[in-house]
PDB file of C-alpha atoms in Angstrom:
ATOM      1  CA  UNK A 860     -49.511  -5.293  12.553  1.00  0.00           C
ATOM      2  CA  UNK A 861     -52.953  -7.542  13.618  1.00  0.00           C
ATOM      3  CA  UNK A 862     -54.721  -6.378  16.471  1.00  0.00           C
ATOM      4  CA  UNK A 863     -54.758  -9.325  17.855  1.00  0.00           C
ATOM      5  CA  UNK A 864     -50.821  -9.216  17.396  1.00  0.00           C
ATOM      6  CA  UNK A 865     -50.924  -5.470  18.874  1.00  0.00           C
ATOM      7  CA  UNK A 866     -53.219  -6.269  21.637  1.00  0.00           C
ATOM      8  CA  UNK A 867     -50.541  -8.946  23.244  1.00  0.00           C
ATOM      9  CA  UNK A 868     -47.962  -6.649  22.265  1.00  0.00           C
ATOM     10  CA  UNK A 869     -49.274  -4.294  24.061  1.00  0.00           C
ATOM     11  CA  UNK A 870     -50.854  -6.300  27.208  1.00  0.00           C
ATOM     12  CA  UNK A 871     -46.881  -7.028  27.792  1.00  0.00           C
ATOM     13  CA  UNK A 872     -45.809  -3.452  27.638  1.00  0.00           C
ATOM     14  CA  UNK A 873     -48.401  -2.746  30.537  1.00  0.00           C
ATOM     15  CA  UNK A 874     -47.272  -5.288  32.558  1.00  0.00           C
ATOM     16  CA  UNK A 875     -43.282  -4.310  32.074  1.00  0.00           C
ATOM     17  CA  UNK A 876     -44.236  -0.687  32.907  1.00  0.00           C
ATOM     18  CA  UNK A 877     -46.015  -1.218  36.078  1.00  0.00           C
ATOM     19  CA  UNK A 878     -43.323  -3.363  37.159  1.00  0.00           C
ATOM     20  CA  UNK A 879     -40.487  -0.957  35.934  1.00  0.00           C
ATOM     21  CA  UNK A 880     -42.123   2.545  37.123  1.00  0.00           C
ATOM     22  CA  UNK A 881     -45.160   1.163  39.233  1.00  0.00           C
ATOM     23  CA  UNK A 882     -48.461   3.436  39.242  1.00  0.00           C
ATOM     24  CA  UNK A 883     -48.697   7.230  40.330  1.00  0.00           C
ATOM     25  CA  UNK A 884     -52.411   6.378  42.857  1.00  0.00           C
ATOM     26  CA  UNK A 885     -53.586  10.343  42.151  1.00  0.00           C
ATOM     27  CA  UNK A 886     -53.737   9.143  38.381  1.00  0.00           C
ATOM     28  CA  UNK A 887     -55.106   6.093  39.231  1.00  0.00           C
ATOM     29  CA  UNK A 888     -58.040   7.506  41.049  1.00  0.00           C
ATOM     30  CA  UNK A 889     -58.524  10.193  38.430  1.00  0.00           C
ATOM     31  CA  UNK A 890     -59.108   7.509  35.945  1.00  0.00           C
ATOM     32  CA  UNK A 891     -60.993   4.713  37.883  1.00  0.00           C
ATOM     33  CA  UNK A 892     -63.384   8.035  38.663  1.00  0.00           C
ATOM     34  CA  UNK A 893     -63.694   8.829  35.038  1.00  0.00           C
ATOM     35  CA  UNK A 894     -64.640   4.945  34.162  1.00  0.00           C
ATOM     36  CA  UNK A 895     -66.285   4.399  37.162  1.00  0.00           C
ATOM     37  CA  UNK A 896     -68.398   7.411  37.983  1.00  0.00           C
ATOM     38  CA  UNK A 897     -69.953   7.828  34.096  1.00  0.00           C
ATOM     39  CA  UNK A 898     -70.713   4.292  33.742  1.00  0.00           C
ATOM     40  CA  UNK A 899     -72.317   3.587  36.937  1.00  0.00           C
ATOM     41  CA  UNK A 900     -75.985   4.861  36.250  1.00  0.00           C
ATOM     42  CA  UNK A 901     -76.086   3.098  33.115  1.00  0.00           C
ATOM     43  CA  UNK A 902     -74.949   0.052  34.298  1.00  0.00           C
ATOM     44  CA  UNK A 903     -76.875   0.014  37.826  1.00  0.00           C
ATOM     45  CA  UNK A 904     -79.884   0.548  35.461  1.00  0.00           C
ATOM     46  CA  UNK A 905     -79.289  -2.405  33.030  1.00  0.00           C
ATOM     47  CA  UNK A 906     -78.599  -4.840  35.929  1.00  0.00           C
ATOM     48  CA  UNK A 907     -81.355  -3.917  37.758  1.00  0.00           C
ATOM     49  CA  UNK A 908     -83.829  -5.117  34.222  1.00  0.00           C
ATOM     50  CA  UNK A 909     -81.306  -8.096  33.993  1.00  0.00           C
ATOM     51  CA  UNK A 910     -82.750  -8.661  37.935  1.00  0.00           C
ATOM     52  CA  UNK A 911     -86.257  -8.411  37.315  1.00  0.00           C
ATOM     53  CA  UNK A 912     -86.636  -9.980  34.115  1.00  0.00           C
ATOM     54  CA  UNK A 913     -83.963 -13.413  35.133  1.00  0.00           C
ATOM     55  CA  UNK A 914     -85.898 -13.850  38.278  1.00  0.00           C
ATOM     56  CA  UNK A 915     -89.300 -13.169  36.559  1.00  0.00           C
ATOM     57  CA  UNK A 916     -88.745 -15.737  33.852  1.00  0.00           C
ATOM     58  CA  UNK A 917     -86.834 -18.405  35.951  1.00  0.00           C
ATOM     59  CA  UNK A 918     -90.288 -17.946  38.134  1.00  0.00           C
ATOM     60  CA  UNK A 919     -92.412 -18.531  35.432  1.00  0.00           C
ATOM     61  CA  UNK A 920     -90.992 -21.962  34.310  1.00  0.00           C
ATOM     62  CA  UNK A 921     -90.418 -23.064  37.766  1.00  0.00           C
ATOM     63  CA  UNK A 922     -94.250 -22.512  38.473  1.00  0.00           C
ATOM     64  CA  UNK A 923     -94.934 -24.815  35.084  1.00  0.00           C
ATOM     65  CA  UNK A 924     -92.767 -27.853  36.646  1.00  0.00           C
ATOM     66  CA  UNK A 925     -93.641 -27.383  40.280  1.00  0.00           C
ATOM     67  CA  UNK A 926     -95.122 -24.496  41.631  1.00  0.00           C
ATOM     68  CA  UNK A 927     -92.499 -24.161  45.085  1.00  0.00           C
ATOM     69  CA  UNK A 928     -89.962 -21.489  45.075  1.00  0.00           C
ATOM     70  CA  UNK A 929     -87.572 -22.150  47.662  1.00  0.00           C
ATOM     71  CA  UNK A 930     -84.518 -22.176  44.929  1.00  0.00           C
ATOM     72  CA  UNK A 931     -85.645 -19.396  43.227  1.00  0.00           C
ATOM     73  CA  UNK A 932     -83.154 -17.004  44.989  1.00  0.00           C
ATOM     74  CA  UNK A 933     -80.130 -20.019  44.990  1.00  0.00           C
ATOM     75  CA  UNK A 934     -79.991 -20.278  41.959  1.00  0.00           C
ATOM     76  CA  UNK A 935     -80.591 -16.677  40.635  1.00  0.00           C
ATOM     77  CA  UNK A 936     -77.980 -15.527  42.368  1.00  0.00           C
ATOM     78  CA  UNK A 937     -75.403 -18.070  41.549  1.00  0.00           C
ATOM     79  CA  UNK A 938     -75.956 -17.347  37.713  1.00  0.00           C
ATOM     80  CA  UNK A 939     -75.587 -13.727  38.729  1.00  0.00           C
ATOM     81  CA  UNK A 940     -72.607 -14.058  40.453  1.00  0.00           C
ATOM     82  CA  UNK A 941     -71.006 -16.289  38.522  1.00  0.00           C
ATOM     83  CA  UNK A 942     -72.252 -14.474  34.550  1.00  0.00           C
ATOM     84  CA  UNK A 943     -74.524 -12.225  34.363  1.00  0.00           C
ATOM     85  CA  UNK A 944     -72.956  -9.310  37.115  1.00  0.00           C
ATOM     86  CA  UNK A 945     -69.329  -9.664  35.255  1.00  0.00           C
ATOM     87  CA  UNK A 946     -70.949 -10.213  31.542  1.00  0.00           C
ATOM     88  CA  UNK A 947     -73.119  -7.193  31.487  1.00  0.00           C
ATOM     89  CA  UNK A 948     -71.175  -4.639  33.297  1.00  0.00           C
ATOM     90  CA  UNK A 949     -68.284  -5.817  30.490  1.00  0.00           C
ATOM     91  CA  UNK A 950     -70.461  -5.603  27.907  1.00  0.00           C
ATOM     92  CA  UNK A 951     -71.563  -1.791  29.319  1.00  0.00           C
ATOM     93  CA  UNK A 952     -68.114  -0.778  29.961  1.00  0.00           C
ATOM     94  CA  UNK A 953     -66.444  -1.888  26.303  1.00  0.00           C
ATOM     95  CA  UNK A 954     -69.563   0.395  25.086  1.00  0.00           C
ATOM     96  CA  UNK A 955     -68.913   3.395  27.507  1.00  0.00           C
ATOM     97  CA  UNK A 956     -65.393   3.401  28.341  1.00  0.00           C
ATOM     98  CA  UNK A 957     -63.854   1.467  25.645  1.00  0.00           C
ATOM     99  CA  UNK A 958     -65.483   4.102  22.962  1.00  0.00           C
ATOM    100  CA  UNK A 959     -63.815   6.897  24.923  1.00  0.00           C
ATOM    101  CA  UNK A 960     -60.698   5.915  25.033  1.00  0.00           C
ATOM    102  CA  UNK A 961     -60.508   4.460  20.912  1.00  0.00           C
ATOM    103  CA  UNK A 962     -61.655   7.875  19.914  1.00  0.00           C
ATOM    104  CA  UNK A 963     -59.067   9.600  22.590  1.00  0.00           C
ATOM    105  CA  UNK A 964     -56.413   8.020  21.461  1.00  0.00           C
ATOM    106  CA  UNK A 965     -57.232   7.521  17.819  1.00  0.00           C
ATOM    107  CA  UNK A 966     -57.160  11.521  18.112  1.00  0.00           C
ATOM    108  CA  UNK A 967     -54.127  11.896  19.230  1.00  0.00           C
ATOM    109  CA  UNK A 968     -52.723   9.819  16.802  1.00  0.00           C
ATOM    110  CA  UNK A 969     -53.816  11.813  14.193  1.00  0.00           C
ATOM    111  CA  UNK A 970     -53.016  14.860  15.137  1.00  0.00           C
ATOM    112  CA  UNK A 971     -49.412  13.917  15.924  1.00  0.00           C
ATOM    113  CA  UNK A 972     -49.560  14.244  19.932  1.00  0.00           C
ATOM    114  CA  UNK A 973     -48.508  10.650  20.319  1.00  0.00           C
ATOM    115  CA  UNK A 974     -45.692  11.101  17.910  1.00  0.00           C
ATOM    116  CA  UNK A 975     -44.847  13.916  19.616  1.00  0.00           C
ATOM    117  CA  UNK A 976     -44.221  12.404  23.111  1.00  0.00           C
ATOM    118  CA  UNK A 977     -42.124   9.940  21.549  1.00  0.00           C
ATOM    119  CA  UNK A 978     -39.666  12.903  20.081  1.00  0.00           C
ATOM    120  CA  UNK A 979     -39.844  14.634  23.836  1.00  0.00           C
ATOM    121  CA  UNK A 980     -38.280  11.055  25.349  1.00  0.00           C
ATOM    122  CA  UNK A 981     -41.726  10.126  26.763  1.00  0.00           C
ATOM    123  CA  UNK A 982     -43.149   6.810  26.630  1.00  0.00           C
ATOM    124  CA  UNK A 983     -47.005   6.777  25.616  1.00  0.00           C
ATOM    125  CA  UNK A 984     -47.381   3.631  27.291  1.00  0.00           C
ATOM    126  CA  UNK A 985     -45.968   4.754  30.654  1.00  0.00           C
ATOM    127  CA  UNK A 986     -48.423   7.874  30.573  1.00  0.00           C
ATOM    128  CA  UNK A 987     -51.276   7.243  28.465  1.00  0.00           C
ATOM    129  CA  UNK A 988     -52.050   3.500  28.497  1.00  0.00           C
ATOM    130  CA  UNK A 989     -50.984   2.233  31.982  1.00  0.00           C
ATOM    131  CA  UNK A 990     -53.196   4.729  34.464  1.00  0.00           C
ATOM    132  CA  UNK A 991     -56.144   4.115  32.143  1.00  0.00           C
ATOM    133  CA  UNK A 992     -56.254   0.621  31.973  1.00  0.00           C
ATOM    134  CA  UNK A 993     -55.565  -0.058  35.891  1.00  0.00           C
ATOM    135  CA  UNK A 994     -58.087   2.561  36.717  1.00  0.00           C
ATOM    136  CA  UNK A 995     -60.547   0.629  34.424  1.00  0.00           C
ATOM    137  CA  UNK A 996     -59.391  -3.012  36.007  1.00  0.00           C
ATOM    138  CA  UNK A 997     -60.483  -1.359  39.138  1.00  0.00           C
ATOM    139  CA  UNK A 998     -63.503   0.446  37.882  1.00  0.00           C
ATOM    140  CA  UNK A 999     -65.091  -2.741  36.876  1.00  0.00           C
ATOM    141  CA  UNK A1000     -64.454  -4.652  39.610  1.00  0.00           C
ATOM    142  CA  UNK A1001     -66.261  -2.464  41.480  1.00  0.00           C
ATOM    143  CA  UNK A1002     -69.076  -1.785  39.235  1.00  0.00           C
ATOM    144  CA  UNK A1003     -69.796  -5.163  38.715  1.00  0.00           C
ATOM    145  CA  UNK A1004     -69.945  -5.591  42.200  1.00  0.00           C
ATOM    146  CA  UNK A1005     -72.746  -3.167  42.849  1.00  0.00           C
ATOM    147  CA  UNK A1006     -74.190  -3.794  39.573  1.00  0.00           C
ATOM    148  CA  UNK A1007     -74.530  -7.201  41.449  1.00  0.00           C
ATOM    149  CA  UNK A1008     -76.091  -5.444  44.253  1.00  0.00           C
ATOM    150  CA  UNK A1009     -78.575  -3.558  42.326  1.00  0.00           C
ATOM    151  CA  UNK A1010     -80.042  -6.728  39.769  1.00  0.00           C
ATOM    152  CA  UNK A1011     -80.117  -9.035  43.470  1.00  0.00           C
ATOM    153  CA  UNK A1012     -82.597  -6.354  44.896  1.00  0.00           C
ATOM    154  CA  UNK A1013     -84.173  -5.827  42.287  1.00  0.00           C
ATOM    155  CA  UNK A1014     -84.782  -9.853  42.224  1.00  0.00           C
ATOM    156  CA  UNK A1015     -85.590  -9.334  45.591  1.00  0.00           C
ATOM    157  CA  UNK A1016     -88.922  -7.146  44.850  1.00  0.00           C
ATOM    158  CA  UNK A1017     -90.141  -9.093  42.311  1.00  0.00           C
ATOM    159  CA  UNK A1018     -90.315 -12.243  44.002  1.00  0.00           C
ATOM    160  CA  UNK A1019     -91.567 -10.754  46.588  1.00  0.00           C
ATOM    161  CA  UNK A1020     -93.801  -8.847  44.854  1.00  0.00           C
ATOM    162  CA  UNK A1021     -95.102 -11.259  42.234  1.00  0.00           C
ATOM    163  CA  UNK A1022     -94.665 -14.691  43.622  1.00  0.00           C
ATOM    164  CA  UNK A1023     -94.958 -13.756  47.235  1.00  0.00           C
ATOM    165  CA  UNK A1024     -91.641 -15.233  48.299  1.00  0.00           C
ATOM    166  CA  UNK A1025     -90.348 -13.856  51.453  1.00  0.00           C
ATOM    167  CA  UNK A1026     -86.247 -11.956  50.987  1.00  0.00           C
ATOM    168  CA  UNK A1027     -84.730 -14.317  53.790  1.00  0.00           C
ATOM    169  CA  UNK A1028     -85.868 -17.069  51.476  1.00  0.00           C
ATOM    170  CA  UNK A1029     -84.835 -15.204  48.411  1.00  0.00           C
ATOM    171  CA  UNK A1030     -81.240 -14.678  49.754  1.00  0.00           C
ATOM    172  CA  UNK A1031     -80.717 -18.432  50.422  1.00  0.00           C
ATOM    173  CA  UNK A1032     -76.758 -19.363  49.398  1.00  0.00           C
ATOM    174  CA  UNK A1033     -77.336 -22.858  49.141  1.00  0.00           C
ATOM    175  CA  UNK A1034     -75.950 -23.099  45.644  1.00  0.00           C
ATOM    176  CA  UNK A1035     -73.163 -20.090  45.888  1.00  0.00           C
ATOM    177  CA  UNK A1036     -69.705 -20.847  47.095  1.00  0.00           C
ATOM    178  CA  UNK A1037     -66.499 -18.679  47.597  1.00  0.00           C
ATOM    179  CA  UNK A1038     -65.202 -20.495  43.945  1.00  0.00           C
ATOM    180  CA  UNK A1039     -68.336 -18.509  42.654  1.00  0.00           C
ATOM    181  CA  UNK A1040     -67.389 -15.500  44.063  1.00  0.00           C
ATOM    182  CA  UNK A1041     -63.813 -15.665  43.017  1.00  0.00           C
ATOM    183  CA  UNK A1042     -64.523 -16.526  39.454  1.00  0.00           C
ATOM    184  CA  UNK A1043     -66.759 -13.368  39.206  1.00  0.00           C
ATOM    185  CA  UNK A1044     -64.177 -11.158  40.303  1.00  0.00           C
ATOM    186  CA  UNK A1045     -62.052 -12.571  38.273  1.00  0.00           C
ATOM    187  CA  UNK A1046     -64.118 -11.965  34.995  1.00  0.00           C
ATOM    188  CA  UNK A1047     -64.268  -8.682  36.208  1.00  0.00           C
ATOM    189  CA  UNK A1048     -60.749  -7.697  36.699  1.00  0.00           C
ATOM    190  CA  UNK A1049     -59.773  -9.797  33.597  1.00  0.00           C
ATOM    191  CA  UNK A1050     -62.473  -7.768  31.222  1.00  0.00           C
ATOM    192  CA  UNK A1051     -61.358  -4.387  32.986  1.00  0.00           C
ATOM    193  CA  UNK A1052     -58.227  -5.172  32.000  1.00  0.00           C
ATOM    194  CA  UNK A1053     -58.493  -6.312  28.137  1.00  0.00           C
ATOM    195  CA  UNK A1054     -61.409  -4.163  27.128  1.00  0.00           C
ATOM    196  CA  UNK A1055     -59.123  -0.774  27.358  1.00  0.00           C
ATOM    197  CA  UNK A1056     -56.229  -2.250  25.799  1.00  0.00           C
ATOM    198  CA  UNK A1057     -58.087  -3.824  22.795  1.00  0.00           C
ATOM    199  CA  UNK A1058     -59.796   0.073  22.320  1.00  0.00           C
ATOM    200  CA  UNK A1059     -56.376   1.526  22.515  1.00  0.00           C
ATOM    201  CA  UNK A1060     -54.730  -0.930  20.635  1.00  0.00           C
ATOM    202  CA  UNK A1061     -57.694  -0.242  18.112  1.00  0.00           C
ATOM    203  CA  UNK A1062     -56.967   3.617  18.673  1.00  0.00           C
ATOM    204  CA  UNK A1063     -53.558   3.297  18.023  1.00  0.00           C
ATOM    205  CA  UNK A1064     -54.012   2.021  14.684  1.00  0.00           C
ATOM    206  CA  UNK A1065     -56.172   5.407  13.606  1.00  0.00           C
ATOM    207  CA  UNK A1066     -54.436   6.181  10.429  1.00  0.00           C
ATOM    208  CA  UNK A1067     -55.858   9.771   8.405  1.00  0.00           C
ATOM    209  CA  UNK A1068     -57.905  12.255   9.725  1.00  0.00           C
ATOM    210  CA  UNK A1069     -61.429  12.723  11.380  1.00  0.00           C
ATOM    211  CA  UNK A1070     -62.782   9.490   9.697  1.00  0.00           C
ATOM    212  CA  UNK A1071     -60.322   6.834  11.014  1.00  0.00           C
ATOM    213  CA  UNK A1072     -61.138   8.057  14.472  1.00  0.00           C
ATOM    214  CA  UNK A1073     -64.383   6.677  14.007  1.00  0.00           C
ATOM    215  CA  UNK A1074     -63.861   3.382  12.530  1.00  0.00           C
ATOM    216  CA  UNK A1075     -60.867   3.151  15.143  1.00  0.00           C
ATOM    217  CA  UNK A1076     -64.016   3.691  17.588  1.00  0.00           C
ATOM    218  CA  UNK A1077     -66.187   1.565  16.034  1.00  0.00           C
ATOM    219  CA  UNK A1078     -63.570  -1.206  15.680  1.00  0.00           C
ATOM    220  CA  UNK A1079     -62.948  -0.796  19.700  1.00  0.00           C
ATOM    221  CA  UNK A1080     -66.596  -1.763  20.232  1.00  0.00           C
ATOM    222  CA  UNK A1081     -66.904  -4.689  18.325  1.00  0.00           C
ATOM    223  CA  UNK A1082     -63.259  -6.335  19.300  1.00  0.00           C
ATOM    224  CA  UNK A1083     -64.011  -5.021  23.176  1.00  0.00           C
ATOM    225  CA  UNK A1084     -67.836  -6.300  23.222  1.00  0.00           C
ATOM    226  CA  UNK A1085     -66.160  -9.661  20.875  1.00  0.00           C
ATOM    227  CA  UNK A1086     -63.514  -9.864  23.720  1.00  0.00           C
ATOM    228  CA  UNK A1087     -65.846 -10.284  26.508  1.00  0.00           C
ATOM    229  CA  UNK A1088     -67.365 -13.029  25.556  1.00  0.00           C
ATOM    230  CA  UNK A1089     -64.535 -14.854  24.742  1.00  0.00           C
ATOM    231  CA  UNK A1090     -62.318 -14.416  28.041  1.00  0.00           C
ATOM    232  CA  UNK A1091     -65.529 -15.476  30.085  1.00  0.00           C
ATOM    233  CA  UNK A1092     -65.512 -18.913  27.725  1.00  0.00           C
ATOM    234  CA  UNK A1093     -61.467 -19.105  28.512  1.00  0.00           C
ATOM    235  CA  UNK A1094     -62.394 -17.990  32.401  1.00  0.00           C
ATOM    236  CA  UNK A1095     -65.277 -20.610  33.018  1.00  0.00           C
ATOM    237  CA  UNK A1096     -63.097 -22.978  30.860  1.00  0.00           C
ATOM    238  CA  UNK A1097     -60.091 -22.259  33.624  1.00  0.00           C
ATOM    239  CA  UNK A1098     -62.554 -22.430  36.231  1.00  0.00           C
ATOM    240  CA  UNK A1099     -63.832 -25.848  35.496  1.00  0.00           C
ATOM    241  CA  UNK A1100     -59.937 -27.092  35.214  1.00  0.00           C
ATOM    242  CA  UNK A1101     -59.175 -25.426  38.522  1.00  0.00           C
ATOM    243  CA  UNK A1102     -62.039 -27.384  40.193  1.00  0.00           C
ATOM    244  CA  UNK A1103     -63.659 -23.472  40.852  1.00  0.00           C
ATOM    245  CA  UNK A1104     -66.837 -24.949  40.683  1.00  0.00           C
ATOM    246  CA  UNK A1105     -70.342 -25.552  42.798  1.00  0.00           C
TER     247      UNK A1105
END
């Protein structure tokens, strides 16, 4: 079977199991702590250069034309909002999370533990799949949102601090609307939600011993990171259709 055939195979499996048996919340917490809490220095770190070098280098061309930087902070943070806090935190999770749980469950494919709960009358789907990717919808939803939080302070200081722009200006919303703020979150639930079933799916297909676990892991990467990019084409894509525009 594809993966891309395995991937919607499986994307319809989670969605009949949380309607069938819903979702226990103490495993749901467990996991949006394991995706959330490991992931959030890295990615409060990489937003906050994406913050200082976007606003430094919008700055710099915006002197060239006309040297007034009144939109500076509109039209950072739209871009932010809109791409860059859902993008990068995706991008940061398929390499965190979606690694973990490819070589996770490529293990226990190999060493029989998935075939095993099938012979006991247990679903793997139902208890390995379902908690793991909720708790990761969740997980980036929320890290993307402070993620957001980190890159706009760090905006904040260097205007400020390098084209003496005061933060009231800075945090002007002329150019962000509630369509922008929906069609972040929505980047960021929808990548949450495919990057852990394209690693398992990827995991799932570990076939051998020690060495398929890491191409299953190294697979998970590429299709998760590949993934990204390709549901925030189909979400702006959507969002333009919808009217969810500026």
């Amino acid at each position: 079977m594809s993966l891309p055939v395995r991937v919607v195979r499986l994307s319809f499996e989670i969605l009949w199991s949380t309607l069938r048996r819903g979702i226990r919340m103490r495993t749901l917490v467990n996991h949006v702590a394991d995706a959330g809490a490991g992931s959030l220095f890295f990615i409060a770190l990489t937003l906050g250069f994406v913050g200082v070098i976007g606003v430094y280098q919008t700055a710099e061309q915006m002197q060239k034309v006309i040297p007034e930087f009144s939109l500076l902070g509109a039209a950072t943070i739209q871009l932010l909002v809109r791409e860059f806090a859902p993008i990068i935190t995706g991008l940061m999770v398929a390499t965190k999370v979606g690694t973990g749980l490819a070589a996770e469950v490529g293990s226990m494919v190999v060493t029989d533990q998935v075939d095993a709960m099938r012979l006991c009358g247990v679903d793997p789907v139902d208890e390995l799949v379902v908690p793991r990717v909720w708790g990761t919808v969740v997980a980036m939803v929320c890290l993307a949102t402070l993620g957001g939080v980190v890159a706009l302070a760090a905006g904040i200081w260097v205007a400020w601090s390098g084209f003496d722009v005061p933060a009231e200006t800075f945090l002007s919303l002329r150019f962000v609307k509630m369509p922008d703020l929906w069609v972040g979150l929505t980047k960021a639930g929808i990548f949450g939600f495919f990057i852990p079933v394209v690693s398992i799916a990827c995991g799932l297909e570990a076939k051998g011993g020690s060495d398929a676990v890491g191409e299953a892991t190294t697979k998970a990467v590429v299709w998760s990171s590949f993934s990204v990019i390709l549901l925030d084409l189909v979400v702006g894509a959507l969002a333009e259709v919808l009217g969810w525009t500026a």
